[in-house]
XYZ file of N, CA and C in Angstrom:
681
model
N -30.535 -27.572 -33.569
C -29.380 -27.790 -34.619
C -29.445 -28.865 -35.422
N -29.185 -28.764 -36.708
C -29.066 -29.992 -37.615
C -28.382 -31.028 -36.931
N -27.030 -30.918 -36.426
C -26.252 -31.871 -35.963
C -26.784 -32.337 -34.711
N -27.003 -33.684 -34.568
C -27.524 -34.605 -33.465
C -26.549 -34.476 -32.186
N -25.366 -33.918 -32.610
C -24.363 -34.060 -31.438
C -24.404 -32.688 -30.887
N -24.808 -32.383 -29.553
C -24.748 -31.307 -28.906
C -23.177 -30.408 -28.921
N -23.300 -29.254 -29.608
C -21.997 -28.336 -29.643
C -22.158 -27.431 -28.404
N -20.948 -27.498 -27.677
C -20.771 -26.817 -26.608
C -19.587 -25.867 -26.693
N -19.604 -24.645 -26.554
C -18.413 -23.519 -26.462
C -18.096 -23.397 -24.905
N -16.787 -23.671 -24.759
C -16.261 -23.321 -23.588
C -15.649 -22.109 -23.519
N -15.899 -21.251 -22.865
C -15.180 -19.716 -22.460
C -14.669 -19.421 -21.231
N -13.310 -19.766 -21.186
C -12.785 -19.359 -19.898
C -10.998 -19.165 -20.134
N -10.548 -18.315 -19.434
C -9.053 -17.722 -19.515
C -7.988 -18.873 -18.887
N -8.713 -19.915 -17.909
C -7.991 -20.938 -17.374
C -7.859 -22.040 -18.495
N -6.578 -22.015 -18.937
C -6.398 -22.855 -20.073
C -6.463 -24.384 -19.725
N -5.878 -24.507 -18.307
C -5.977 -26.019 -17.673
C -7.364 -26.326 -17.532
N -8.123 -25.550 -17.202
C -9.696 -25.939 -17.056
C -10.493 -26.266 -18.341
N -9.820 -25.363 -19.466
C -10.665 -25.802 -20.488
C -10.120 -27.220 -21.152
N -9.012 -27.645 -20.879
C -8.494 -28.739 -21.550
C -9.293 -29.874 -20.909
N -9.456 -29.727 -19.341
C -9.974 -30.534 -18.511
C -11.438 -30.685 -19.256
N -12.139 -29.491 -19.338
C -13.359 -29.653 -19.561
C -13.654 -30.209 -21.132
N -12.816 -29.862 -22.149
C -12.805 -30.311 -23.263
C -12.663 -31.745 -23.502
N -11.573 -32.556 -22.664
C -11.440 -33.645 -22.713
C -12.641 -34.548 -22.222
N -13.242 -34.117 -21.077
C -14.316 -34.951 -20.426
C -15.695 -34.789 -21.077
N -15.777 -33.779 -21.517
C -17.228 -33.532 -22.327
C -17.128 -34.108 -23.713
N -16.103 -34.026 -24.338
C -15.843 -34.917 -25.576
C -16.049 -36.586 -25.239
N -15.562 -36.982 -24.151
C -15.686 -38.201 -23.693
C -17.273 -38.731 -23.409
N -18.117 -37.490 -23.090
C -19.432 -37.609 -22.741
C -20.239 -37.399 -24.118
N -19.504 -37.539 -25.268
C -20.344 -37.562 -26.494
C -20.806 -36.124 -27.130
N -20.148 -35.015 -26.240
C -20.461 -33.576 -26.605
C -19.492 -33.001 -27.699
N -19.746 -32.158 -28.709
C -18.678 -31.633 -29.524
C -18.288 -30.328 -28.912
N -17.145 -29.989 -28.562
C -16.718 -28.767 -28.000
C -15.642 -27.938 -28.768
N -15.695 -26.572 -28.596
C -15.069 -25.656 -28.911
C -14.378 -24.739 -27.978
N -13.262 -24.359 -27.657
C -12.565 -23.501 -26.740
C -12.345 -22.206 -27.070
N -12.661 -21.246 -26.331
C -12.411 -19.761 -26.485
C -11.600 -19.423 -25.193
N -10.547 -18.694 -25.084
C -9.892 -18.316 -23.897
C -10.196 -16.911 -23.472
N -11.113 -16.146 -24.184
C -11.631 -14.830 -23.796
C -12.842 -14.357 -24.313
N -13.685 -13.750 -23.853
C -14.857 -13.437 -24.460
C -14.741 -12.790 -25.903
N -13.668 -11.889 -25.980
C -13.380 -11.187 -27.202
C -13.130 -12.441 -28.404
N -12.410 -13.287 -27.972
C -12.253 -14.436 -29.078
C -13.447 -15.323 -29.298
N -14.323 -15.478 -28.264
C -15.636 -16.058 -28.375
C -16.516 -15.155 -29.186
N -16.612 -13.990 -29.108
C -17.646 -13.138 -29.931
C -17.263 -13.067 -31.365
N -16.218 -13.707 -31.686
C -15.648 -13.562 -33.305
C -16.272 -14.877 -33.786
N -16.878 -15.872 -33.020
C -17.237 -17.027 -33.607
C -18.702 -16.868 -33.943
N -19.229 -17.918 -34.603
C -20.602 -17.966 -35.100
C -21.731 -18.635 -33.846
N -21.878 -17.787 -33.035
C -22.530 -18.218 -31.624
C -23.881 -18.974 -31.866
N -24.665 -18.652 -33.135
C -25.723 -19.250 -33.109
C -25.561 -20.734 -33.506
N -24.507 -21.148 -33.717
C -24.140 -22.671 -34.152
C -24.057 -23.693 -33.051
N -23.778 -22.942 -31.596
C -23.723 -23.755 -30.671
C -25.015 -24.049 -29.947
N -25.187 -25.083 -29.307
C -26.326 -25.681 -28.354
C -26.343 -25.089 -26.897
N -24.861 -24.783 -26.339
C -24.880 -24.331 -25.107
C -23.567 -23.725 -25.036
N -23.295 -22.721 -24.119
C -22.277 -21.923 -24.025
C -21.799 -22.058 -22.356
N -20.642 -22.514 -21.798
C -20.293 -22.811 -20.516
C -19.152 -21.326 -20.494
N -19.481 -20.265 -19.825
C -19.034 -19.083 -19.597
C -18.689 -18.815 -18.302
N -16.990 -18.610 -18.067
C -16.523 -17.994 -16.923
C -17.125 -16.501 -16.785
N -17.395 -16.250 -15.483
C -17.747 -14.723 -15.253
C -16.403 -13.743 -15.263
N -15.449 -14.167 -14.463
C -14.276 -13.123 -14.218
C -13.012 -13.577 -15.218
N -13.116 -12.770 -16.264
C -12.054 -12.623 -17.403
C -11.563 -11.251 -17.694
N -10.311 -11.228 -17.953
C -9.817 -10.054 -18.338
C -10.640 -9.532 -19.493
N -10.600 -8.180 -19.613
C -11.512 -7.654 -20.859
C -12.647 -7.779 -20.450
N -13.440 -8.335 -21.533
C -14.770 -8.507 -21.529
C -15.376 -9.328 -20.484
N -16.271 -9.288 -19.423
C -16.574 -10.293 -18.466
C -17.679 -11.310 -19.239
N -17.835 -12.253 -18.353
C -19.018 -13.114 -18.821
C -20.272 -12.590 -18.875
N -20.477 -11.634 -17.770
C -21.760 -10.990 -17.650
C -22.026 -10.096 -18.859
N -20.932 -9.208 -19.317
C -21.100 -8.353 -20.293
C -21.052 -9.290 -21.757
N -20.516 -10.309 -21.893
C -20.561 -11.044 -23.159
C -22.197 -11.448 -23.117
N -22.672 -11.889 -22.174
C -23.962 -12.421 -22.110
C -24.929 -11.257 -22.483
N -24.980 -10.343 -22.092
C -25.617 -8.980 -22.222
C -25.476 -8.793 -23.770
N -24.302 -8.718 -24.344
C -24.240 -8.673 -25.833
C -24.912 -9.799 -26.631
N -24.800 -10.762 -26.108
C -25.450 -12.069 -26.664
C -26.987 -11.945 -26.827
N -27.405 -11.537 -25.641
C -28.936 -11.232 -25.493
C -29.319 -10.058 -26.255
N -28.872 -9.100 -26.177
C -29.285 -7.827 -26.558
C -28.806 -7.398 -28.127
N -27.585 -7.600 -28.159
C -27.012 -7.027 -29.603
C -27.159 -8.163 -30.517
N -26.881 -9.606 -30.341
C -26.733 -10.445 -31.209
C -28.256 -11.302 -31.331
N -29.066 -10.870 -30.065
C -30.507 -11.418 -29.999
C -30.513 -12.864 -30.238
N -29.609 -13.710 -29.327
C -29.453 -15.001 -29.528
C -29.967 -15.792 -28.190
N -30.754 -16.744 -28.182
C -31.287 -17.327 -26.922
C -30.468 -18.682 -26.704
N -29.224 -18.966 -27.405
C -28.542 -20.186 -27.003
C -28.247 -20.091 -25.296
N -28.655 -21.327 -24.674
C -28.413 -21.527 -23.335
C -27.050 -21.368 -22.717
N -26.788 -20.339 -21.553
C -25.494 -20.095 -21.023
C -25.560 -20.606 -19.638
N -24.472 -21.533 -19.290
C -24.128 -21.747 -17.954
C -22.844 -20.994 -17.315
N -23.105 -20.015 -16.356
C -21.903 -19.399 -15.882
C -20.998 -20.441 -14.903
N -19.722 -20.166 -15.273
C -18.682 -20.884 -14.196
C -18.081 -19.857 -13.337
N -18.314 -19.746 -12.233
C -18.085 -18.610 -11.280
C -17.570 -19.159 -10.015
N -16.651 -18.341 -9.338
C -16.260 -18.211 -7.886
C -17.188 -17.448 -7.146
N -17.836 -16.652 -7.631
C -18.877 -15.510 -7.137
C -20.014 -16.334 -6.686
N -20.225 -16.512 -5.225
C -21.551 -17.036 -5.145
C -22.607 -16.326 -4.179
N -22.165 -15.075 -4.061
C -23.126 -14.315 -3.234
C -24.685 -13.990 -3.977
N -25.524 -13.957 -3.270
C -26.991 -14.002 -4.056
C -27.139 -13.002 -5.060
N -26.345 -11.574 -4.860
C -26.527 -10.721 -5.833
C -25.805 -11.068 -7.019
N -24.672 -11.765 -7.022
C -23.848 -12.267 -8.178
C -24.480 -13.324 -8.959
N -25.323 -14.063 -8.317
C -26.274 -15.231 -8.687
C -27.521 -14.466 -9.588
N -27.955 -13.643 -9.076
C -29.193 -12.719 -9.425
C -28.815 -11.986 -10.827
N -27.530 -11.492 -10.704
C -26.897 -10.890 -11.771
C -26.685 -11.601 -13.229
N -26.220 -12.754 -12.749
C -26.035 -13.724 -13.807
C -27.562 -14.158 -14.518
N -28.695 -14.202 -13.487
C -30.018 -14.741 -14.131
C -30.446 -13.344 -14.983
N -30.219 -12.155 -14.334
C -30.634 -10.936 -14.740
C -30.080 -10.520 -16.404
N -28.825 -10.952 -16.476
C -28.315 -10.588 -17.860
C -28.806 -11.720 -18.807
N -29.223 -12.764 -18.415
C -30.011 -13.750 -19.555
C -29.070 -15.275 -19.120
N -28.522 -15.486 -18.119
C -28.087 -16.759 -17.815
C -29.162 -17.795 -17.731
N -28.613 -19.065 -17.842
C -29.634 -20.054 -17.516
C -29.588 -20.871 -16.525
N -28.078 -21.082 -16.112
C -27.684 -21.536 -14.864
C -26.488 -21.247 -14.427
N -25.961 -21.508 -13.230
C -24.560 -21.203 -13.130
C -24.092 -22.557 -12.006
N -22.609 -22.651 -11.997
C -22.114 -23.679 -11.355
C -20.865 -22.969 -10.492
N -20.521 -23.081 -9.309
C -19.511 -22.727 -8.622
C -18.490 -23.508 -8.791
N -17.259 -22.527 -9.075
C -15.782 -23.303 -8.823
C -15.437 -23.328 -7.616
N -14.785 -24.552 -7.151
C -14.441 -25.806 -8.098
C -15.469 -26.455 -8.177
N -15.585 -27.164 -9.217
C -16.998 -28.126 -9.566
C -16.349 -29.481 -9.847
N -17.049 -30.571 -9.548
C -16.972 -31.811 -10.320
C -17.617 -31.962 -11.575
N -16.770 -32.608 -12.529
C -17.072 -32.837 -13.881
C -18.218 -33.611 -13.919
N -18.765 -34.534 -12.986
C -20.069 -35.053 -12.875
C -21.314 -34.144 -12.708
N -20.835 -33.140 -11.746
C -21.983 -31.903 -11.787
C -22.105 -31.315 -12.790
N -20.871 -30.837 -13.417
C -21.143 -30.054 -14.766
C -21.924 -30.827 -15.711
N -21.476 -32.282 -16.075
C -22.181 -32.856 -17.173
C -23.658 -32.936 -16.824
N -23.907 -33.110 -15.431
C -25.334 -33.150 -15.152
C -26.144 -31.921 -15.603
N -25.551 -30.706 -15.105
C -25.871 -29.495 -15.409
C -26.123 -29.184 -16.757
N -25.455 -29.627 -17.589
C -25.398 -29.365 -19.240
C -26.594 -30.075 -19.723
N -26.464 -31.459 -19.370
C -27.720 -32.263 -19.736
C -29.162 -31.687 -19.347
N -29.202 -31.309 -18.083
C -30.505 -30.698 -17.543
C -30.947 -29.449 -18.466
N -30.090 -28.697 -18.736
C -30.234 -27.301 -19.453
C -30.809 -27.756 -21.074
N -29.928 -28.721 -21.562
C -30.203 -29.098 -23.057
C -31.742 -29.862 -23.087
N -31.964 -30.672 -21.638
C -33.318 -31.477 -21.816
C -34.271 -30.366 -21.748
N -34.190 -29.273 -20.840
C -35.284 -28.298 -20.746
C -35.561 -27.569 -22.077
N -34.339 -27.522 -22.825
C -34.691 -26.961 -24.119
C -35.421 -27.731 -25.166
N -35.494 -29.158 -24.843
C -36.258 -29.904 -25.717
C -37.719 -30.118 -25.316
N -38.000 -29.469 -24.219
C -39.241 -29.969 -23.340
C -40.336 -28.895 -24.192
N -41.560 -29.371 -24.385
C -42.661 -28.717 -24.840
C -43.478 -28.264 -23.841
N -43.989 -27.265 -24.014
C -44.764 -26.459 -22.802
C -46.222 -26.881 -22.794
N -46.652 -27.439 -23.863
C -47.982 -27.744 -24.020
C -48.673 -28.334 -25.194
N -49.735 -29.030 -25.519
C -50.087 -29.537 -26.749
C -50.335 -28.373 -27.766
N -50.633 -27.253 -27.675
C -50.810 -26.045 -28.589
C -49.606 -25.473 -29.108
N -49.463 -25.503 -30.242
C -48.272 -25.066 -30.856
C -47.974 -23.721 -30.928
N -48.980 -22.967 -31.150
C -48.911 -21.518 -31.127
C -49.938 -20.723 -30.361
N -49.545 -19.915 -29.437
C -50.262 -19.117 -28.807
C -50.304 -17.770 -29.210
N -51.583 -17.184 -29.313
C -51.570 -15.591 -29.890
C -52.508 -14.710 -28.781
N -52.022 -13.352 -28.976
C -52.672 -12.483 -28.139
C -52.458 -11.181 -28.866
N -53.493 -10.942 -29.870
C -53.397 -9.778 -30.383
C -52.304 -9.844 -31.813
N -51.289 -9.185 -31.872
C -50.372 -9.312 -32.567
C -49.069 -10.022 -31.910
N -49.130 -10.147 -30.738
C -48.106 -11.204 -30.107
C -48.553 -12.882 -30.423
N -47.468 -13.354 -30.783
C -47.438 -14.884 -31.253
C -46.223 -15.437 -30.534
N -46.678 -16.554 -30.065
C -45.628 -17.553 -29.519
C -45.761 -19.046 -30.102
N -44.732 -19.134 -30.932
C -44.706 -20.507 -31.571
C -43.618 -21.232 -30.652
N -44.379 -22.480 -30.101
C -43.679 -23.461 -29.452
C -42.870 -24.183 -29.817
N -43.091 -24.627 -31.283
C -42.128 -25.576 -32.109
C -40.865 -25.065 -32.182
N -40.945 -23.628 -33.085
C -39.595 -22.981 -33.108
C -38.996 -22.206 -32.043
N -39.800 -22.057 -31.048
C -39.348 -21.369 -29.871
C -38.971 -19.745 -30.392
N -39.994 -19.318 -31.060
C -39.928 -17.781 -31.518
C -41.137 -17.083 -31.135
N -40.703 -15.977 -30.596
C -41.633 -14.771 -30.204
C -41.728 -13.702 -30.915
N -42.963 -13.269 -31.505
C -42.920 -12.222 -32.547
C -44.300 -11.081 -32.086
N -43.908 -9.857 -32.479
C -44.989 -8.882 -32.257
C -45.160 -8.302 -33.335
N -46.179 -8.236 -34.147
C -46.470 -7.646 -35.460
C -45.513 -8.114 -36.386
N -45.138 -9.377 -36.229
C -44.030 -9.877 -37.352
C -42.480 -9.644 -36.964
N -42.233 -8.838 -36.033
C -40.940 -8.693 -35.646
C -40.485 -9.640 -34.301
N -39.338 -10.259 -34.443
C -39.101 -11.177 -33.544
C -38.498 -10.377 -32.189
N -38.907 -11.148 -31.145
C -38.530 -10.654 -29.936
C -37.652 -11.510 -29.216
N -36.592 -11.020 -28.844
C -35.487 -11.765 -28.206
C -35.641 -12.369 -26.669
N -35.994 -13.697 -26.641
C -36.138 -13.729 -25.004
C -34.979 -15.005 -24.777
N -34.808 -15.107 -23.310
C -34.076 -16.256 -22.907
C -35.074 -17.629 -22.818
N -34.413 -18.653 -22.690
C -35.191 -19.738 -22.785
C -36.234 -19.792 -21.406
N -35.540 -19.350 -20.430
C -36.671 -19.125 -19.321
C -37.888 -18.113 -19.496
N -37.407 -17.037 -19.972
C -38.528 -16.028 -20.551
C -39.588 -16.535 -21.315
N -39.094 -17.364 -22.196
C -39.988 -17.976 -23.360
C -40.961 -18.978 -22.833
N -40.346 -19.798 -21.746
C -40.955 -20.705 -21.114
C -42.236 -20.197 -20.147
N -41.698 -19.193 -19.651
C -42.692 -18.395 -18.556
C -43.870 -17.717 -19.463
N -43.504 -17.193 -20.467
C -44.503 -16.449 -21.288
C -45.277 -17.643 -21.992
N -44.869 -18.667 -22.376
C -45.624 -19.668 -22.871
C -46.601 -20.349 -21.949
N -46.115 -20.816 -20.817
C -46.884 -21.081 -19.668
C -48.007 -20.262 -19.281
N -47.786 -18.881 -19.183
C -48.894 -17.824 -18.624
C -49.951 -17.876 -19.910
N -49.415 -17.915 -21.238
C -50.424 -17.891 -22.229
C -51.425 -19.007 -22.293
N -50.571 -20.189 -22.073
C -51.364 -21.570 -21.916
C -52.547 -21.568 -20.933
N -52.273 -20.938 -19.853
C -53.337 -20.818 -18.932
C -53.766 -19.323 -18.540
N -53.885 -18.849 -19.839
C -54.437 -17.295 -19.745
C -55.619 -17.265 -18.902
N -55.392 -15.922 -18.144
C -56.618 -15.673 -16.977
C -56.481 -16.565 -15.750
N -55.424 -17.269 -15.808
C -55.305 -18.147 -14.223
C -54.126 -17.750 -13.700
N -53.873 -17.346 -12.322
C -52.868 -17.120 -11.850
C -52.038 -18.200 -11.547
N -50.838 -18.363 -11.784
C -49.957 -19.548 -11.606
C -48.831 -19.049 -10.420
N -48.699 -19.725 -9.350
C -48.062 -19.485 -8.258
C -46.439 -19.492 -8.594
N -45.560 -18.643 -7.796
C -43.948 -18.635 -8.357
C -43.472 -19.882 -8.021
N -44.130 -20.829 -6.982
C -43.481 -22.059 -6.831
C -43.885 -22.957 -7.935
N -45.011 -23.005 -8.509
C -45.356 -23.636 -9.772
C -44.400 -23.267 -10.734
N -44.031 -22.043 -11.026
C -43.381 -21.606 -11.973
C -41.926 -22.119 -11.806
N -41.283 -22.099 -10.648
C -39.860 -22.598 -10.291
C -39.800 -23.926 -10.488
N -40.785 -24.615 -10.180
C -40.842 -26.002 -10.489
C -40.868 -26.415 -11.792
N -41.739 -25.799 -12.637
C -41.772 -26.317 -14.198
C -40.756 -25.491 -15.006
N -40.136 -24.346 -14.750
C -38.895 -23.667 -15.431
C -37.713 -23.965 -14.928
N -37.633 -24.074 -13.705
C -36.349 -24.470 -13.037
C -36.344 -25.836 -12.197
N -36.891 -26.633 -13.028
C -37.123 -28.091 -12.453
C -35.751 -28.637 -11.949
N -34.660 -28.565 -12.723
C -33.690 -29.395 -12.450
C -32.568 -28.306 -11.760
N -32.596 -27.107 -11.602
C -31.803 -26.393 -10.765
C -31.816 -26.567 -9.437
N -30.633 -26.344 -8.565
C -30.470 -26.644 -7.107
C -30.526 -25.141 -6.449
N -30.236 -24.053 -6.852
C -30.166 -22.966 -6.095
C -30.985 -21.970 -6.864
N -32.172 -21.584 -6.752
C -33.005 -20.742 -7.053
C -34.129 -20.391 -6.076
N -34.475 -19.129 -6.264
C -35.589 -18.451 -5.149
C -36.740 -17.847 -6.010
N -37.867 -17.731 -5.325
C -38.991 -16.848 -5.944
C -38.516 -15.503 -6.787
N -37.284 -14.952 -6.199
C -36.959 -14.059 -6.647
C -36.547 -13.879 -7.962
N -35.947 -15.194 -8.514
C -35.503 -15.522 -9.867
C -36.898 -15.304 -10.560
N -38.016 -15.729 -10.271
C -39.079 -15.646 -11.309
C -39.379 -14.184 -11.122
N -39.600 -13.032 -10.382
C -39.974 -11.683 -10.382
C -38.888 -11.272 -11.472
N -37.452 -11.611 -11.348
C -36.556 -10.891 -12.188
C -36.959 -11.148 -13.523
N -37.070 -12.536 -13.788
C -37.669 -12.925 -15.226
C -38.710 -12.369 -15.821
N -39.664 -12.096 -14.645
C -41.106 -11.590 -15.151
C -40.852 -10.101 -15.748
N -39.929 -9.245 -14.756
C -39.625 -8.081 -15.101
C -39.069 -7.853 -16.389
N -37.969 -8.640 -16.652
C -37.333 -8.672 -17.960
C -38.367 -8.706 -19.169
N -39.195 -9.779 -18.767
C -40.048 -10.371 -19.902
C -41.161 -9.057 -20.264
N -41.729 -8.503 -19.100
C -42.666 -7.357 -19.390
C -42.007 -6.265 -20.412
N -40.846 -6.128 -20.021
C -40.075 -4.999 -20.741
C -39.895 -5.305 -22.236
N -39.446 -6.428 -22.266
C -39.260 -7.078 -23.926
C -40.530 -7.065 -24.892
N -41.655 -7.358 -24.317
C -43.083 -7.517 -24.948
C -43.870 -6.188 -24.959
N -43.119 -5.184 -24.624
C -43.625 -3.941 -24.422
C -45.132 -3.700 -23.812
N -46.177 -3.203 -24.773
C -47.319 -3.025 -24.278
C -48.289 -4.251 -23.794
N -47.763 -5.421 -24.328
C -48.450 -6.758 -23.842
C -47.864 -6.956 -22.598
N -46.651 -6.481 -22.019
C -46.299 -6.687 -20.625
C -47.340 -6.380 -19.509
N -48.070 -5.266 -19.816
C -49.264 -4.903 -18.782
C -49.934 -5.926 -18.655
N -50.259 -7.037 -19.585
C -51.153 -7.980 -19.245
C -50.754 -8.852 -18.676
N -49.322 -8.838 -18.134
C -48.961 -10.031 -17.065
C -49.120 -9.337 -15.816
N -50.268 -9.971 -14.963
C -50.506 -9.313 -13.728
C -49.977 -10.011 -12.759
N -49.771 -9.376 -11.379
C -49.166 -10.079 -10.368
C -50.035 -10.106 -9.196
N -50.180 -11.226 -8.530
C -51.140 -11.327 -7.305
C -50.010 -11.079 -6.144
N -50.187 -10.223 -5.282
C -49.048 -10.073 -4.342
C -48.971 -11.447 -3.320
N -47.875 -11.984 -2.960
C -47.775 -12.915 -2.400
C -47.985 -14.249 -2.762
N -48.280 -14.330 -4.225
C -48.638 -15.377 -4.732
C -47.970 -15.742 -6.040
N -48.580 -15.024 -7.051
C -47.886 -15.267 -8.637
C -48.312 -14.483 -9.756
N -48.400 -15.216 -10.908
C -48.569 -14.084 -11.970
C -49.872 -14.818 -12.990
N -50.179 -13.965 -13.681
C -51.233 -14.318 -14.777
C -51.451 -13.508 -15.939
N -51.444 -13.963 -16.954
C -51.669 -12.834 -18.443
C -52.981 -12.840 -18.674
N -53.552 -11.562 -18.225
C -54.940 -11.357 -18.371
C -55.117 -10.101 -19.024
N -56.321 -9.594 -19.723
C -56.665 -8.641 -20.261
C -57.138 -7.727 -19.369
């Protein structure tokens, strides 16, 4: 974003919670906008925001469905942190599977929320290597602009999918363990498992079409991008 002040969209139907978040995040130096429903949020220019705090359980369109539309229909990679009281493993994996970048369980402390926001924004600024463009045939990964194209067409990836693809291409031909992928891509997250890597790899393979076949898995270890 051109504006140096991070812009955060808060989407939650609990008005009291929105007021608390708006006040405290503004005090931390963030610029905030509030929407009390997914329907209201989807009318905004979502590409103007640096991060979205999104409630999972809302009347009408749920947080999961909104995220699915952001990733598939709008093709935006804006980071999304889910705010949810649903903490079962399946619920967590659903959040990651639809394109979420992190989640925080309700009730939460403002300090934890601020820490998670800063961690996700910081990850977005990390460079994944000294090379700025990785190519494989018509597949091109531009690290500077965070854009992936195939034959000139832009492919919409989440931030984690992008970082995994860039990492695999940077170390082309070498298997990278799930543990290493977790440590590099989810370095600031608290609750993640190797299953999160598998879920993101599965999504990534589908999104890059025929090039997905080049992402090879080694049973019990990890993944490599190989011809």
